[in-house]
XYZ file of C-alpha atoms in Angstrom:
650
model
C 1.996 9.911 -20.579
C -1.506 10.038 -19.140
C -3.556 8.208 -16.623
C -6.277 5.680 -17.181
C -9.009 5.276 -14.626
C -9.918 7.322 -11.589
C -7.414 9.229 -9.562
C -6.149 7.282 -6.569
C -7.819 7.998 -3.267
C -5.880 8.240 -0.051
C -2.589 8.499 -1.907
C -0.483 10.158 0.733
C 3.063 9.667 1.839
C 4.007 11.273 5.102
C 7.575 12.017 6.075
C 7.893 13.581 9.496
C 11.380 14.461 10.570
C 11.874 14.519 14.304
C 15.390 13.683 15.269
C 15.608 11.187 12.430
C 12.005 10.002 12.911
C 10.041 9.392 9.743
C 6.850 7.675 8.698
C 7.349 6.114 5.287
C 3.756 5.830 4.147
C 0.205 6.336 5.365
C -2.854 4.482 4.185
C -6.490 5.084 5.124
C -8.837 2.206 4.304
C -12.345 3.140 3.258
C -14.545 1.437 5.844
C -17.802 1.871 7.737
C -16.502 -0.100 10.736
C -16.456 2.931 13.048
C -19.315 4.878 11.476
C -22.563 5.401 13.365
C -25.937 6.434 12.023
C -27.299 9.718 13.303
C -30.535 7.961 14.371
C -28.798 5.003 16.016
C -30.757 3.178 18.698
C -29.400 2.815 22.262
C -28.548 -0.834 21.530
C -26.571 0.241 18.462
C -24.779 2.845 20.570
C -23.812 0.138 23.056
C -22.561 -2.168 20.296
C -20.522 0.619 18.738
C -19.054 1.518 22.138
C -18.038 -2.107 22.617
C -16.206 -2.037 19.267
C -14.437 1.161 20.263
C -13.383 -0.347 23.582
C -12.015 -3.375 21.746
C -9.546 -1.078 19.960
C -8.738 1.023 23.057
C -10.727 4.059 21.866
C -11.791 4.804 25.435
C -12.783 8.464 25.066
C -15.103 7.912 22.094
C -16.592 4.841 23.765
C -17.375 6.853 26.909
C -19.375 9.415 24.944
C -21.584 6.707 23.465
C -21.894 4.758 26.716
C -23.170 7.726 28.679
C -26.052 8.038 26.225
C -26.620 4.277 26.126
C -26.716 4.035 29.939
C -29.221 6.871 30.163
C -31.472 5.245 27.544
C -31.093 1.557 28.419
C -30.339 1.491 32.138
C -29.119 -2.117 31.902
C -26.427 -3.631 34.084
C -24.461 -4.566 30.956
C -24.288 -0.932 29.829
C -23.240 0.131 33.368
C -20.447 -2.453 33.423
C -19.171 -1.294 30.055
C -19.249 2.293 31.296
C -17.097 1.253 34.271
C -14.725 -0.637 31.969
C -14.401 2.427 29.734
C -13.641 4.638 32.727
C -10.904 2.261 33.907
C -9.565 0.990 30.589
C -5.818 1.571 30.485
C -5.996 3.615 33.697
C -5.616 3.169 37.412
C -8.085 4.409 40.001
C -5.644 7.207 40.825
C -6.093 8.522 37.275
C -9.819 9.205 37.765
C -11.214 12.601 38.621
C -14.041 13.212 41.093
C -16.822 13.073 38.510
C -15.550 9.768 37.145
C -15.409 8.293 40.646
C -19.035 9.290 41.151
C -19.995 7.451 37.977
C -18.228 4.340 39.265
C -19.976 4.585 42.622
C -23.284 4.519 40.759
C -22.505 0.968 39.638
C -22.652 -0.290 43.253
C -26.149 1.082 43.744
C -27.282 -0.296 40.424
C -26.360 -3.907 41.270
C -29.080 -3.995 43.934
C -31.779 -3.074 41.428
C -30.917 -5.585 38.690
C -30.226 -9.278 38.772
C -28.373 -10.100 35.569
C -26.355 -13.299 36.229
C -24.078 -12.700 33.251
C -22.953 -9.243 34.381
C -23.587 -9.217 38.134
C -20.346 -11.030 38.973
C -18.352 -8.622 36.813
C -20.009 -5.608 38.430
C -19.359 -6.990 41.915
C -15.710 -7.620 41.044
C -15.276 -4.017 39.919
C -16.827 -2.804 43.169
C -14.524 -5.106 45.172
C -11.502 -3.662 43.376
C -12.662 -0.141 44.191
C -13.140 -1.053 47.851
C -9.732 -2.700 48.007
C -8.134 0.439 46.547
C -9.955 2.771 48.931
C -9.546 0.687 52.090
C -6.091 -0.749 51.435
C -7.125 -4.258 52.496
C -5.879 -6.688 49.869
C -7.553 -10.058 49.573
C -5.889 -11.361 46.446
C -7.038 -14.968 46.717
C -10.708 -14.057 46.946
C -10.443 -11.572 44.077
C -8.617 -14.113 41.923
C -11.371 -16.648 42.636
C -13.982 -14.116 41.603
C -12.141 -13.546 38.335
C -12.011 -17.301 37.696
C -15.788 -17.568 38.162
C -16.426 -15.128 35.335
C -17.510 -16.277 31.900
C -14.712 -16.282 29.276
C -15.991 -13.078 27.645
C -16.155 -11.189 30.937
C -12.820 -12.626 32.071
C -11.222 -11.318 28.892
C -12.728 -7.877 29.468
C -11.326 -7.758 33.001
C -7.809 -8.818 32.004
C -7.802 -6.415 29.037
C -9.268 -3.286 30.605
C -8.603 -3.556 34.346
C -4.923 -4.501 34.225
C -3.921 -1.260 35.984
C -6.596 -1.729 38.640
C -5.603 -5.260 39.554
C -2.853 -5.418 42.164
C 0.256 -7.518 41.848
C -1.135 -10.442 43.861
C -4.188 -10.869 41.626
C -2.081 -10.540 38.501
C 0.362 -13.116 39.785
C -2.443 -15.627 40.336
C -3.956 -15.209 36.863
C -0.820 -14.238 34.925
C -0.046 -17.731 33.657
C -3.477 -17.920 32.039
C -3.035 -14.465 30.522
C 0.381 -15.439 29.179
C -0.897 -18.686 27.672
C -3.830 -16.907 26.025
C -1.407 -14.375 24.549
C 0.891 -17.113 23.282
C -2.010 -18.944 21.665
C -3.542 -15.782 20.230
C -0.337 -14.226 18.897
C -0.537 -16.179 15.620
C -4.274 -16.838 15.614
C -6.511 -16.439 12.555
C -3.584 -16.854 10.142
C -1.835 -13.688 11.263
C 1.288 -14.474 9.235
C -0.697 -14.801 6.035
C -2.999 -11.813 6.554
C -1.394 -8.953 8.462
C 0.420 -7.717 5.334
C -2.946 -6.798 3.817
C -3.660 -4.191 6.504
C -0.514 -2.226 5.678
C -0.618 -2.915 1.950
C -1.196 0.418 0.202
C -4.144 0.679 -2.132
C -2.886 -0.202 -5.623
C -2.477 2.834 -7.827
C -4.891 3.059 -10.737
C -4.041 0.960 -13.776
C -2.131 2.934 -16.368
C -0.514 2.275 -19.728
C 1.122 4.476 -22.316
C -1.570 6.190 -24.371
C -0.394 6.130 -28.003
C 0.885 9.408 -29.428
C -1.555 10.953 -31.908
C -1.086 10.469 -35.636
C 1.865 12.620 -36.649
C 0.664 13.386 -40.197
C -1.205 16.608 -40.897
C -3.805 17.675 -43.429
C -1.014 19.376 -45.328
C 0.845 16.057 -45.603
C -2.260 14.374 -46.996
C -2.849 17.227 -49.442
C 0.704 17.018 -50.751
C 0.483 13.236 -51.033
C -2.758 13.503 -53.005
C -1.161 16.058 -55.306
C 1.762 13.756 -56.040
C -0.641 10.851 -56.557
C -2.608 12.938 -59.047
C 0.602 13.725 -60.942
C 1.497 10.028 -60.934
C -1.889 9.070 -62.343
C -1.561 11.805 -64.933
C 1.863 10.595 -66.052
C 0.709 6.966 -66.195
C -2.371 8.011 -68.182
C -0.224 9.958 -70.601
C 2.093 6.987 -71.164
C -0.915 4.693 -71.659
C -2.488 7.067 -74.184
C 0.829 7.408 -75.993
C 1.161 3.609 -76.207
C -2.402 3.143 -77.486
C -1.938 5.709 -80.271
C 1.565 4.683 -81.339
C 2.019 0.949 -80.614
C 0.176 -2.318 -80.850
C -1.829 -4.357 -78.390
C 1.147 -6.444 -77.095
C 3.025 -3.336 -75.941
C -0.102 -1.905 -74.275
C -0.710 -5.228 -72.516
C 2.899 -5.281 -71.335
C 2.468 -1.768 -69.909
C -0.739 -2.634 -68.061
C 0.879 -5.729 -66.529
C 3.937 -3.675 -65.498
C 1.743 -1.105 -63.733
C -0.216 -3.834 -61.916
C 2.908 -5.664 -60.805
C 4.418 -2.383 -59.605
C 1.326 -1.656 -57.510
C 1.433 -5.176 -56.027
C 5.150 -4.900 -55.247
C 4.746 -1.491 -53.615
C 1.813 -2.698 -51.490
C 3.679 -5.775 -50.232
C 6.843 -3.729 -49.778
C 5.044 -1.195 -47.591
C 3.703 -4.031 -45.427
C 7.149 -5.598 -45.168
C 8.767 -2.257 -44.363
C 6.207 -1.421 -41.664
C 6.547 -4.759 -39.895
C 10.358 -4.642 -39.987
C 10.324 -1.076 -38.734
C 7.959 -2.025 -35.918
C 10.192 -4.887 -34.775
C 13.280 -2.663 -34.933
C 11.527 -0.054 -32.772
C 10.556 -2.666 -30.175
C 14.056 -4.148 -30.230
C 15.536 -0.743 -29.455
C 13.013 -0.334 -26.645
C 13.978 -3.639 -25.011
C 17.722 -3.587 -25.679
C 19.826 -3.021 -22.595
C 22.190 -0.065 -22.797
C 25.014 -0.547 -20.266
C 26.186 3.039 -20.750
C 22.872 4.604 -19.775
C 22.965 5.875 -16.198
C 20.166 4.611 -13.984
C 18.854 6.751 -11.098
C 19.888 5.472 -7.692
C 17.673 7.638 -5.487
C 14.103 8.836 -5.261
C 11.104 7.123 -6.770
C 13.015 5.956 -9.854
C 15.769 4.410 -7.751
C 13.263 2.553 -5.559
C 11.467 1.236 -8.637
C 14.764 0.010 -10.077
C 15.658 -1.731 -6.816
C 12.274 -3.402 -6.497
C 12.240 -4.569 -10.122
C 15.682 -6.118 -9.639
C 14.499 -7.773 -6.416
C 11.397 -9.227 -8.072
C 13.369 -10.628 -11.004
C 15.877 -12.231 -8.646
C 12.973 -13.951 -6.882
C 11.279 -15.018 -10.138
C 13.976 -17.143 -11.766
C 12.335 -19.880 -13.894
C 13.014 -23.508 -13.059
C 16.180 -25.024 -14.516
C 17.537 -21.604 -15.481
C 20.767 -20.161 -14.164
C 20.381 -16.862 -12.316
C 23.038 -15.093 -14.415
C 21.467 -16.320 -17.642
C 18.044 -15.156 -16.516
C 19.254 -11.724 -15.429
C 21.315 -11.253 -18.614
C 18.494 -12.341 -20.921
C 15.999 -10.006 -19.251
C 18.253 -6.983 -18.687
C 16.607 -4.990 -21.467
C 13.107 -5.909 -20.348
C 13.925 -4.889 -16.772
C 15.215 -1.520 -17.918
C 12.139 -0.978 -20.096
C 9.844 -1.969 -17.224
C 11.559 0.512 -14.890
C 11.320 3.284 -17.464
C 7.639 2.569 -18.048
C 6.740 2.605 -14.341
C 8.659 5.839 -13.766
C 7.081 7.460 -16.829
C 3.563 6.425 -15.849
C 3.690 7.115 -12.103
C 6.745 9.271 -11.470
C 4.881 12.509 -12.138
C 3.108 12.226 -8.776
C 6.136 10.838 -6.908
C 4.032 7.964 -5.666
C 5.165 5.695 -2.907
C 6.598 2.676 -4.714
C 4.405 0.310 -2.687
C 1.374 1.508 -4.638
C 2.801 0.170 -7.911
C 4.322 -3.056 -6.603
C 1.257 -4.947 -7.773
C 1.983 -3.906 -11.354
C 5.688 -4.722 -11.077
C 4.875 -8.158 -9.636
C 2.394 -9.024 -12.364
C 4.577 -7.718 -15.187
C 7.487 -9.743 -13.793
C 5.303 -12.830 -13.629
C 4.173 -12.232 -17.222
C 7.791 -11.980 -18.414
C 8.716 -15.128 -16.496
C 5.781 -16.982 -18.033
C 6.728 -15.904 -21.572
C 10.351 -16.813 -20.957
C 9.387 -20.278 -19.733
C 7.132 -20.873 -22.744
C 9.735 -19.714 -25.243
C 8.147 -16.519 -26.524
C 9.807 -13.811 -24.474
C 9.486 -11.190 -27.210
C 5.937 -11.705 -28.410
C 6.048 -8.696 -30.702
C 8.535 -10.440 -32.982
C 5.991 -13.104 -33.792
C 3.191 -10.579 -33.935
C 4.945 -8.352 -36.472
C 6.896 -11.007 -38.332
C 6.419 -10.503 -42.080
C 4.758 -13.573 -43.646
C 6.875 -15.349 -46.269
C 4.153 -15.017 -48.966
C 4.267 -11.234 -48.540
C 8.024 -11.212 -49.040
C 7.765 -13.526 -52.076
C 5.026 -11.436 -53.669
C 7.047 -8.266 -53.083
C 10.270 -9.625 -54.588
C 8.580 -11.560 -57.392
C 6.298 -8.715 -58.421
C 9.212 -6.270 -58.347
C 11.428 -8.496 -60.517
C 8.684 -9.359 -62.979
C 7.414 -5.802 -63.074
C 10.892 -4.504 -63.827
C 11.091 -6.946 -66.749
C 7.814 -5.722 -68.204
C 8.785 -2.094 -67.694
C 12.070 -2.635 -69.508
C 10.231 -4.299 -72.415
C 7.759 -1.423 -72.675
C 10.433 1.270 -72.543
C 12.611 -0.513 -75.130
C 9.696 -0.731 -77.587
C 8.968 3.002 -77.215
C 12.558 4.174 -77.068
C 13.412 2.826 -80.505
C 10.698 4.994 -82.087
C 10.520 7.982 -79.726
C 13.754 8.168 -77.734
C 13.479 11.687 -76.311
C 9.797 11.579 -75.363
C 10.184 8.071 -73.937
C 13.186 9.019 -71.793
C 11.471 12.162 -70.502
C 8.232 10.332 -69.670
C 10.084 7.484 -67.954
C 12.200 9.789 -65.790
C 9.237 11.961 -64.820
C 7.117 8.918 -63.967
C 9.937 7.377 -61.932
C 10.476 10.560 -59.909
C 6.775 11.113 -59.318
C 6.327 7.447 -58.339
C 9.159 7.505 -55.807
C 7.924 10.748 -54.229
C 4.313 9.597 -54.125
C 5.228 6.201 -52.647
C 7.402 7.857 -49.989
C 4.665 10.259 -48.921
C 1.902 7.675 -48.900
C 4.117 5.192 -47.065
C 4.560 7.708 -44.255
C 0.826 8.442 -44.076
C -0.339 4.829 -44.248
C 2.268 3.529 -41.802
C 1.606 6.311 -39.307
C -2.090 5.459 -39.316
C -1.212 1.793 -38.985
C 1.168 2.602 -36.129
C -1.543 4.485 -34.259
C -4.020 1.658 -34.783
C -1.561 -0.945 -33.469
C -0.560 1.272 -30.536
C -4.218 1.789 -29.678
C -4.883 -1.959 -29.796
C -1.853 -2.634 -27.589
C -2.977 0.079 -25.188
C -6.455 -1.411 -24.892
C -4.976 -4.872 -24.322
C -2.526 -3.570 -21.710
C -5.058 -1.482 -19.825
C -7.605 -4.326 -19.779
C -4.966 -6.754 -18.508
C -3.737 -4.336 -15.857
C -7.245 -3.509 -14.688
C -7.825 -7.237 -14.237
C -4.563 -7.581 -12.308
C -5.424 -4.597 -10.114
C -8.928 -5.887 -9.374
C -7.427 -9.233 -8.425
C -5.043 -7.483 -6.026
C -7.865 -5.435 -4.501
C -9.897 -8.585 -3.941
C -6.891 -10.329 -2.426
C -6.313 -7.418 -0.033
C -9.993 -7.291 0.937
C -10.134 -11.052 1.485
C -7.022 -11.101 3.681
C -7.292 -7.769 5.529
C -7.672 -8.339 9.301
C -10.430 -6.699 11.308
C -9.693 -3.956 13.820
C -10.418 -6.376 16.643
C -7.887 -8.864 15.257
C -5.212 -6.184 14.893
C -5.766 -5.019 18.469
C -5.799 -8.587 19.754
C -2.491 -9.409 18.049
C -0.884 -6.226 19.349
C -2.134 -6.946 22.851
C -0.702 -10.481 22.645
C 2.658 -9.093 21.507
C 2.863 -6.529 24.304
C 1.759 -9.114 26.878
C 4.552 -11.472 25.839
C 7.047 -8.592 25.800
C 6.002 -7.795 29.363
C 6.305 -11.452 30.333
C 9.824 -11.583 28.890
C 10.762 -8.475 30.878
C 9.523 -10.044 34.104
C 11.523 -13.194 33.428
C 14.663 -11.271 32.468
C 14.489 -9.245 35.676
C 13.515 -12.376 37.611
C 10.712 -10.606 39.387
C 7.066 -11.501 39.871
C 3.955 -9.376 39.936
C 4.116 -9.312 43.718
C 7.311 -7.252 43.338
C 5.642 -4.769 40.978
C 3.746 -1.872 42.518
C 2.626 -0.330 39.261
C 3.211 -0.995 35.574
C 2.796 1.199 32.513
C 3.262 0.339 28.862
C 3.683 3.088 26.283
C 3.240 2.066 22.649
C 4.598 4.559 20.124
C 5.433 4.397 16.407
C 8.961 3.405 15.465
C 11.030 5.288 12.916
C 10.796 4.309 9.255
C 7.566 2.412 9.744
C 4.402 2.257 7.677
C 1.038 3.115 9.109
C -2.561 2.432 8.180
C -6.002 2.768 9.683
C -9.643 2.487 8.852
C -11.777 5.561 8.459
C -12.454 7.065 11.932
C -10.104 4.493 13.477
C -6.708 4.646 15.217
C -3.381 4.355 13.432
C -1.712 0.964 13.258
C 2.035 0.889 12.649
C 4.199 -1.777 11.049
C 6.792 -1.163 13.770
C 6.336 -0.002 17.343
C 8.533 1.146 20.170
C 7.143 -0.592 23.243
C 8.391 0.972 26.471
C 7.433 -0.776 29.666
C 7.925 0.811 33.088
C 7.873 -1.514 36.095
C 7.638 0.368 39.388
C 9.159 -1.579 42.277
C 10.250 -0.560 45.773
C 13.842 -0.228 44.587
C 13.147 2.074 41.664
C 12.003 2.094 38.060
C 12.859 -0.637 35.586
C 12.420 0.457 31.992
C 12.350 -2.022 29.114
C 12.460 -0.719 25.531
C 11.545 -3.052 22.683
C 11.273 -2.336 18.969
C 8.412 -4.542 17.855
C 8.232 -5.412 14.164
C 4.490 -5.864 14.276
C 4.072 -6.638 10.579
C 6.809 -9.262 10.374
C 6.101 -10.759 13.817
C 9.551 -9.985 15.195
C 9.566 -8.883 18.870
C 13.151 -7.644 18.609
C 15.688 -7.300 21.368
C 15.036 -5.592 24.694
C 17.057 -2.709 26.105
C 16.864 -2.451 29.876
C 17.422 0.645 31.978
C 17.190 0.958 35.741
C 16.981 4.223 37.633
C 16.068 5.407 41.108
C 12.952 7.404 41.812
C 14.961 10.579 42.321
C 16.701 10.096 38.942
C 13.643 11.345 37.033
C 14.481 15.002 36.580
C 11.471 16.078 34.536
C 8.680 14.836 32.353
C 7.307 17.106 29.660
C 4.681 16.758 26.933
C 4.950 18.749 23.737
C 1.717 19.238 21.817
C 1.759 20.901 18.403
C -0.991 22.763 16.593
C -1.515 19.665 14.418
C -2.379 17.607 17.542
C 0.991 15.883 17.608
C 2.130 14.627 21.000
C 5.700 13.995 22.093
C 6.823 12.806 25.513
C 10.135 14.222 26.763
C 11.706 12.257 29.617
C 14.810 13.680 31.306
C 16.951 11.790 33.814
C 19.528 13.437 36.031
C 22.273 11.242 34.601
C 21.322 11.222 30.945
C 20.235 13.206 27.930
C 16.547 13.989 27.362
C 14.662 11.351 25.423
C 11.974 12.344 22.958
C 9.234 9.793 22.342
C 6.792 10.648 19.513
C 3.432 9.278 20.643
C 0.928 10.714 18.166
C 2.024 11.722 14.679
C 0.054 14.262 12.674
C -2.594 12.811 10.384
C -1.969 15.665 7.986
C -3.548 15.106 4.596
C -4.832 11.687 5.662
C -7.873 13.133 7.403
C -11.134 12.186 5.735
C -14.165 14.461 5.406
C -15.944 12.975 8.417
C -12.908 13.212 10.713
C -11.486 15.827 13.045
C -7.827 16.107 13.934
C -8.427 16.204 17.684
C -10.662 13.108 17.625
C -8.116 11.048 15.712
C -5.348 12.282 18.015
C -7.345 11.408 21.149
C -8.098 7.930 19.833
C -4.395 7.324 19.257
C -3.524 8.695 22.701
C -5.948 6.252 24.300
C -4.575 3.329 22.300
C -0.962 4.156 23.168
C -1.329 4.050 26.959
C -0.052 7.624 27.040
C -2.284 9.092 29.767
C -1.572 6.400 32.358
C 2.173 6.400 31.612
C 2.338 10.186 31.800
C 0.598 10.394 35.167
C 2.719 7.630 36.602
C 5.982 9.284 35.492
C 4.739 12.720 36.544
C 4.021 11.375 40.008
C 7.510 9.896 40.266
C 9.149 13.061 38.924
C 7.229 15.247 41.385
C 7.299 13.110 44.545
C 10.012 10.518 44.046
C 9.809 7.600 46.450
C 7.044 9.287 48.418
C 4.775 8.453 45.505
C 4.846 4.803 46.664
C 3.717 5.767 50.140
C 0.465 7.104 48.702
C -0.297 3.802 46.981
C -3.281 2.418 48.930
C -2.380 -1.256 48.587
C 1.041 -2.167 49.925
C 2.680 -5.487 49.185
């Protein structure tokens, strides 16, 4: 049981227990999407920062934008710097240095006249003024947003959602909702999103044939017995030549030739029958053999059964199909466990092989040659006829020769015949073992080469399929943003409130239990399932909406709603581990503490070019953690007085 091909890269399965929380599997895609050359130009820095902003990697984007702004000095770079400072944040989240950087945008507008970005820059400055002066003019701001080009309008709605007040959001919300509804399934999401979370197929493997079991000692003994056989046959031939006539000698020679022919055909017949019997035992279902129900072996068994139940040939009854293939299913499970069970691989990495082997069995079943080895090793009828005919005719000639000699030399004839018979049987037995073992190894090697070539082709096809279907980071972020937007819209409709009733909003996106995760090198984690927690701050208190989003299967799930007063927030606490894990602990006066894992350790998934803190920060930015934390901290510390400090009142 050995491996063919290179060792799998990125083969990690992470299980993190945290009050029942667990990540089932992690996958890191090899990609240069987020990589940046050391000698990158300022324009390349700006382009890379834009890509990072598209996936909510605000902190990394800021680092690049500061350099790009210093080198380029364009209005576009200044606007992107402002967007990065405000992305996923409110103006209250900024520190003094960040406010100074924003103020620099106002001065910069006077020096540059870039029609494409001037309106966006002026809008950002208007929003800052409105926040500082507390003089809302929602209609005018909404009109300014409408005048923006589609690209700039999308940037504003994506990155300034916590800067826009309720009135502006209310005026443009219908457009945002419609864009989210249209974009939720865009670019064939249903047919492609699986590829992002699909684990890299494990390397193609097949059973390497056991080495030849015969030893040099076996060959030496066989040669010795063959020498004795030749000696005894030579002695009998010499005895016949010196004591009998030509007819008896001719009969002897024919008997020896027919015996050799019969033995040769018999060995071929025996080997082929033995080979079929071995394969039959391998593919015969044993109902008394206990199958594992847990661990890797149990998951393989379950998935094989599932695939066979979904691969029933046309016009075939399910029970008939499952009964006819029971032995093949068991053999397939045993093979997968033997080949891959040593590393306790996540079963998803071998699903490609199970799928293709199941398809191959279905195809053979449909075409009427389910057990191909039976045809391959079937003994040809001429071989059987030659074996039986030569044996019968040879026995006749041997009897004639022995009778002629026995009448004249009974004792010597009997002794020679018995010795020759014993030596022949022993020699044939030993050489049969040697020849058939070499033949077995040759056939096993040929089957191995055929299997490994076929499986390499299957694996390459799967890799190409994954590469062709895998969404970009921008598409994944866009789909997630559409999902969360529609979840927020549903919450507003369920509560029957409008944006004019909402003072502040925060959305925290965290991984759900028992989900899969994947990311590109240097990129943020994407999860197959998310817990989306939305906090709507109104004058009457906090409305919390919890939704488990099945991101991979496009199922928004049901919403759980909780309402509590401002003074009900007892404490808010963040736990950070040495592995850069973050967990938010929210405690209400009338309930148990709730632990929300926000960033899960990357562990062994870190690549050579990555640092734990950078990956953790990128995931914090993407989750909306910082804004949510500061909002809840303000409520926990000040209660309803927190609203009084909000500059814009509705």
